[in-house]
Structure formats: structure tokens, C-alpha cells
Coordinates of N, CA and C in Angstrom, one line a residue:
X1 N 5.7 6.8 13.6 CA 5.9 6.5 12.2 C 6.5 7.6 11.4
X2 N 7.6 7.4 10.7 CA 8.2 8.5 10.0 C 7.9 8.2 8.5
X3 N 7.8 9.3 7.8 CA 7.6 9.2 6.3 C 8.8 8.5 5.6
X4 N 10.0 8.7 6.2 CA 11.1 8.0 5.6 C 10.9 6.5 5.7
X5 N 10.4 6.0 6.8 CA 10.1 4.5 6.9 C 9.0 4.1 5.8
X6 N 8.1 4.9 5.6 CA 7.0 4.6 4.6 C 7.6 4.6 3.2
X7 N 8.4 5.6 2.9 CA 9.1 5.6 1.6 C 10.0 4.4 1.4
X8 N 10.8 4.1 2.4 CA 11.7 2.9 2.3 C 10.8 1.6 2.1
X9 N 9.7 1.5 2.8 CA 8.9 0.3 2.6 C 8.3 0.2 1.2
X10 N 7.9 1.4 0.7 CA 7.2 1.4 -0.6 C 8.2 1.3 -1.7
X11 N 9.5 1.5 -1.5 CA 10.5 1.4 -2.5 C 10.7 0.0 -3.1
X12 N 10.3 -1.0 -2.3 CA 10.6 -2.4 -2.7 C 9.4 -2.9 -3.5
X13 N 9.6 -3.5 -4.7 CA 8.5 -4.0 -5.5 C 7.8 -5.2 -4.8
X14 N 8.5 -6.0 -4.0 CA 7.9 -7.1 -3.3 C 6.9 -6.6 -2.3
X15 N 7.3 -5.6 -1.5 CA 6.4 -5.0 -0.5 C 5.2 -4.4 -1.1
X16 N 5.4 -3.7 -2.3 CA 4.2 -3.1 -3.0 C 3.3 -4.2 -3.5
X17 N 3.8 -5.4 -3.9 CA 3.0 -6.5 -4.3 C 2.2 -7.0 -3.1
X18 N 2.8 -7.1 -1.9 CA 2.1 -7.5 -0.7 C 1.0 -6.5 -0.4
X19 N 1.2 -5.3 -0.5 CA 0.2 -4.3 -0.3 C -0.9 -4.4 -1.3
X20 N -0.6 -4.6 -2.5 CA -1.6 -4.8 -3.6 C -2.5 -6.0 -3.2
X21 N -1.8 -7.1 -2.8 CA -2.6 -8.3 -2.4 C -3.5 -8.0 -1.2
X22 N -3.1 -7.3 -0.3 CA -3.9 -6.9 0.9 C -5.0 -6.0 0.5
X23 N -4.7 -5.1 -0.5 CA -5.8 -4.2 -1.0 C -6.9 -5.0 -1.7
X24 N -6.5 -6.0 -2.4 CA -7.5 -6.8 -3.1 C -8.3 -7.7 -2.2
X25 N -7.6 -8.2 -1.1 CA -8.3 -9.1 -0.2 C -7.6 -8.8 1.2
X26 N -8.2 -8.0 2.0 CA -7.7 -7.6 3.3 C -7.9 -8.7 4.3
X27 N -7.0 -8.8 5.3 CA -7.2 -9.8 6.3 C -6.6 -11.2 6.0
X28 N -5.6 -11.2 5.2 CA -5.0 -12.5 4.8 C -4.0 -13.0 5.9
X29 N -3.9 -14.3 6.0 CA -2.9 -14.9 6.8 C -1.6 -14.9 6.1
X30 N -0.5 -15.3 6.8 CA 0.8 -15.4 6.2 C 0.8 -16.5 5.2
X31 N 0.1 -17.6 5.5 CA 0.0 -18.7 4.5 C -0.6 -18.2 3.2
X32 N -1.7 -17.5 3.3 CA -2.4 -17.0 2.1 C -1.5 -16.0 1.3
X33 N -0.8 -15.1 2.0 CA 0.1 -14.2 1.3 C 1.3 -15.0 0.7
X34 N 1.8 -16.0 1.4 CA 2.9 -16.8 0.8 C 2.5 -17.5 -0.5
X35 N 1.3 -17.9 -0.5 CA 0.8 -18.7 -1.7 C 0.9 -17.8 -3.0
X36 N 0.8 -16.5 -2.8 CA 0.8 -15.6 -4.0 C 2.2 -15.1 -4.3
X37 N 3.2 -15.4 -3.5 CA 4.5 -14.9 -3.7 C 5.5 -16.0 -4.1
X38 N 6.4 -15.7 -4.9 CA 7.5 -16.6 -5.3 C 8.7 -16.5 -4.4
X39 N 8.5 -16.7 -3.1 CA 9.6 -16.6 -2.2 C 9.3 -17.4 -0.9
X40 N 10.3 -17.6 -0.1 CA 10.1 -18.4 1.1 C 9.2 -17.7 2.1
X41 N 8.7 -18.4 3.0 CA 7.8 -17.9 4.1 C 8.7 -16.9 4.9
X42 N 9.9 -17.2 5.2 CA 10.8 -16.4 6.0 C 11.0 -15.0 5.3
X43 N 11.1 -15.0 4.0 CA 11.3 -13.7 3.2 C 10.0 -12.9 3.3
X44 N 8.9 -13.5 3.1 CA 7.6 -12.8 3.2 C 7.5 -12.2 4.6
X45 N 7.8 -13.0 5.6 CA 7.7 -12.5 7.0 C 8.6 -11.3 7.2
X46 N 9.8 -11.3 6.7 CA 10.7 -10.1 6.8 C 10.1 -8.9 6.1
X47 N 9.5 -9.1 4.9 CA 8.9 -7.9 4.2 C 7.7 -7.4 5.0
X48 N 6.9 -8.3 5.6 CA 5.7 -7.9 6.3 C 6.2 -7.1 7.6
X49 N 7.3 -7.5 8.2 CA 7.8 -6.8 9.4 C 8.2 -5.4 9.0
X50 N 8.8 -5.2 7.9 CA 9.1 -3.8 7.4 C 7.9 -3.0 7.2
X51 N 6.8 -3.6 6.6 CA 5.6 -2.9 6.3 C 4.9 -2.6 7.6
X52 N 5.0 -3.5 8.6 CA 4.4 -3.2 9.9 C 5.1 -2.0 10.6
X53 N 6.5 -2.0 10.5 CA 7.3 -0.9 11.1 C 6.9 0.4 10.5
X54 N 6.6 0.4 9.3 CA 6.2 1.7 8.6 C 4.7 2.0 8.8
X55 N 4.0 1.1 9.5 CA 2.6 1.3 9.9 C 1.7 1.1 8.6
X56 N 2.2 0.4 7.6 CA 1.4 0.2 6.4 C 0.6 -1.1 6.5
X57 N 0.9 -1.9 7.4 CA 0.2 -3.2 7.7 C 0.0 -3.3 9.2
X58 N -1.2 -3.7 9.5 CA -1.5 -4.0 10.9 C -2.0 -5.5 11.0
X59 N -1.8 -6.1 12.2 CA -2.2 -7.5 12.3 C -3.2 -7.6 13.5
X60 N -4.0 -8.7 13.3 CA -4.9 -9.1 14.4 C -4.7 -10.6 14.6
X61 N -4.5 -11.0 15.8 CA -4.3 -12.4 16.1 C -5.6 -13.1 16.2
X62 N -5.8 -14.2 15.5 CA -7.0 -15.0 15.6 C -6.6 -16.4 15.8
X63 N -6.7 -16.8 17.1 CA -6.2 -18.1 17.5 C -4.7 -18.2 17.3
X64 N -4.2 -19.1 16.5 CA -2.8 -19.3 16.2 C -2.3 -18.6 15.0
X65 N -3.2 -17.9 14.3 CA -2.8 -17.2 13.1 C -3.0 -15.7 13.3
X66 N -2.2 -15.0 12.5 CA -2.3 -13.5 12.4 C -2.9 -13.1 11.1
X67 N -3.9 -12.3 11.1 CA -4.5 -11.7 9.9 C -3.8 -10.4 9.6
X68 N -3.4 -10.1 8.4 CA -2.8 -8.9 8.0 C -3.7 -8.0 7.3
X69 N -3.7 -6.7 7.7 CA -4.6 -5.7 7.1 C -3.8 -4.5 6.6
X70 N -4.2 -4.0 5.5 CA -3.6 -2.8 4.9 C -4.1 -1.6 5.7
X71 N -3.1 -0.7 6.0 CA -3.4 0.5 6.7 C -3.1 1.6 5.7
X72 N -4.1 2.2 5.1 CA -3.9 3.2 4.0 C -3.5 4.6 4.5
X73 N -3.6 4.8 5.8 CA -3.4 6.2 6.4 C -2.0 6.8 6.0
X74 N -0.9 6.0 6.2 CA 0.4 6.6 5.8 C 0.5 7.0 4.3
X75 N -0.1 6.2 3.5 CA -0.1 6.5 2.0 C -0.9 7.7 1.7
X76 N -2.0 7.9 2.4 CA -2.8 9.1 2.3 C -2.1 10.3 2.8
X77 N -1.4 10.2 3.9 CA -0.6 11.3 4.4 C 0.5 11.7 3.4
X78 N 1.1 10.8 2.7 CA 2.1 11.1 1.7 C 1.4 11.8 0.5
X79 N 0.2 11.3 0.1 CA -0.5 11.9 -1.0 C -0.9 13.4 -0.7
X80 N -1.4 13.6 0.5 CA -1.7 14.9 0.9 C -0.5 15.8 1.0
X81 N 0.6 15.3 1.5 CA 1.8 16.1 1.7 C 2.5 16.4 0.4
X82 N 2.6 15.4 -0.4 CA 3.5 15.6 -1.6 C 2.7 15.8 -2.9
X83 N 1.4 15.4 -2.9 CA 0.7 15.6 -4.2 C -0.4 16.7 -3.9
X84 N -1.1 16.6 -2.8 CA -2.2 17.4 -2.5 C -1.9 18.9 -2.7
X85 N -0.8 19.4 -2.0 CA -0.6 20.8 -2.0 C 0.1 21.3 -3.3
X86 N 0.8 20.4 -4.0 CA 1.5 20.8 -5.2 C 0.7 20.6 -6.5
X87 N 0.1 19.5 -6.6 CA -0.5 19.1 -7.9 C -1.9 18.8 -8.0
X88 N -2.7 18.9 -6.9 CA -4.1 18.4 -6.9 C -4.9 19.0 -8.0
X89 N -4.8 20.4 -8.2 CA -5.7 21.0 -9.2 C -5.3 20.6 -10.6
X90 N -4.0 20.5 -10.9 CA -3.6 20.0 -12.2 C -4.0 18.6 -12.5
X91 N -3.8 17.7 -11.5 CA -4.2 16.3 -11.6 C -5.7 16.2 -11.8
X92 N -6.5 16.9 -11.1 CA -8.0 16.9 -11.3 C -8.3 17.3 -12.7
X93 N -7.7 18.4 -13.2 CA -8.0 18.9 -14.5 C -7.6 17.9 -15.6
X94 N -6.5 17.2 -15.4 CA -6.1 16.2 -16.4 C -7.0 15.0 -16.3
X95 N -7.4 14.6 -15.1 CA -8.3 13.5 -15.0 C -9.7 13.8 -15.7
X96 N -10.2 15.0 -15.5 CA -11.4 15.4 -16.1 C -11.3 15.4 -17.6
X97 N -10.2 15.9 -18.1 CA -9.9 15.9 -19.6 C -9.9 14.5 -20.1
X98 N -9.2 13.6 -19.4 CA -9.1 12.2 -19.9 C -10.5 11.6 -19.9
X99 N -11.3 11.8 -18.9 CA -12.7 11.3 -18.9 C -13.5 11.8 -20.1
X100 N -13.3 13.1 -20.4 CA -14.1 13.7 -21.5 C -13.6 13.0 -22.8
X101 N -12.3 12.9 -23.0 CA -11.8 12.3 -24.2 C -12.2 10.8 -24.4
X102 N -12.3 10.1 -23.3 CA -12.7 8.7 -23.3 C -14.2 8.6 -23.7
X103 N -15.0 9.5 -23.3 CA -16.4 9.5 -23.6 C -16.6 9.8 -25.1
X104 N -15.7 10.7 -25.7 CA -15.9 11.0 -27.1 C -15.5 9.9 -28.0
X105 N -14.7 8.9 -27.5 CA -14.2 7.8 -28.4 C -15.3 6.8 -28.5

């Protein structure tokens, strides 16, 4: 799995929507995912294939259907590589400040 493949997969809003759907309810079938999308079954299948190639989605076959599961590991690796070492302390400080300000309101 390359980070380039992950970035390419995440660049598309439809694929991000599929990932959000799996985050909300993991283990969905193609039919369940298609019900939430305004596109053909074939288009959803193509997007899922790209997500699988990037290792962002894994599948388990149950009888005649495949259940799709979110794999958060590649996203975590990106966060650690690109956010963790550069911005983690600043982001934590900003998050703490935001929480304090929300409590004061």
C-alpha cells in the first residue's frame, strides 16, 4: 500500500462519503451502500475497488454477499506522518483552548 494510493482515494468526495458511511455503520453490503448514494451500483463498485486498492476498505464474504469494513490504519499512518510530527503540539494546544472557551460560554 502506498501513501499515494491513499491520497488519491481520499481526494474524491464520493469515496470520502463511502468511508463516512462505513465509519457510521461498518460491515455494510454493496446494496446498503448503494442505497445511500445517488449513483449506479457499477459506479459505487468502482469507487469501492479504488478504496480497497488503497487498503482503506476490506471485505468479508458472507454467503453471496460481501460486507465492507473501514480500515483506519492508512489514515492513521497519514496523520502520524503528516500531522503528528509537524503539528501535534500546536493542534493539542488549540483544541484545549477551544474546549476552555466553550466551557466559559
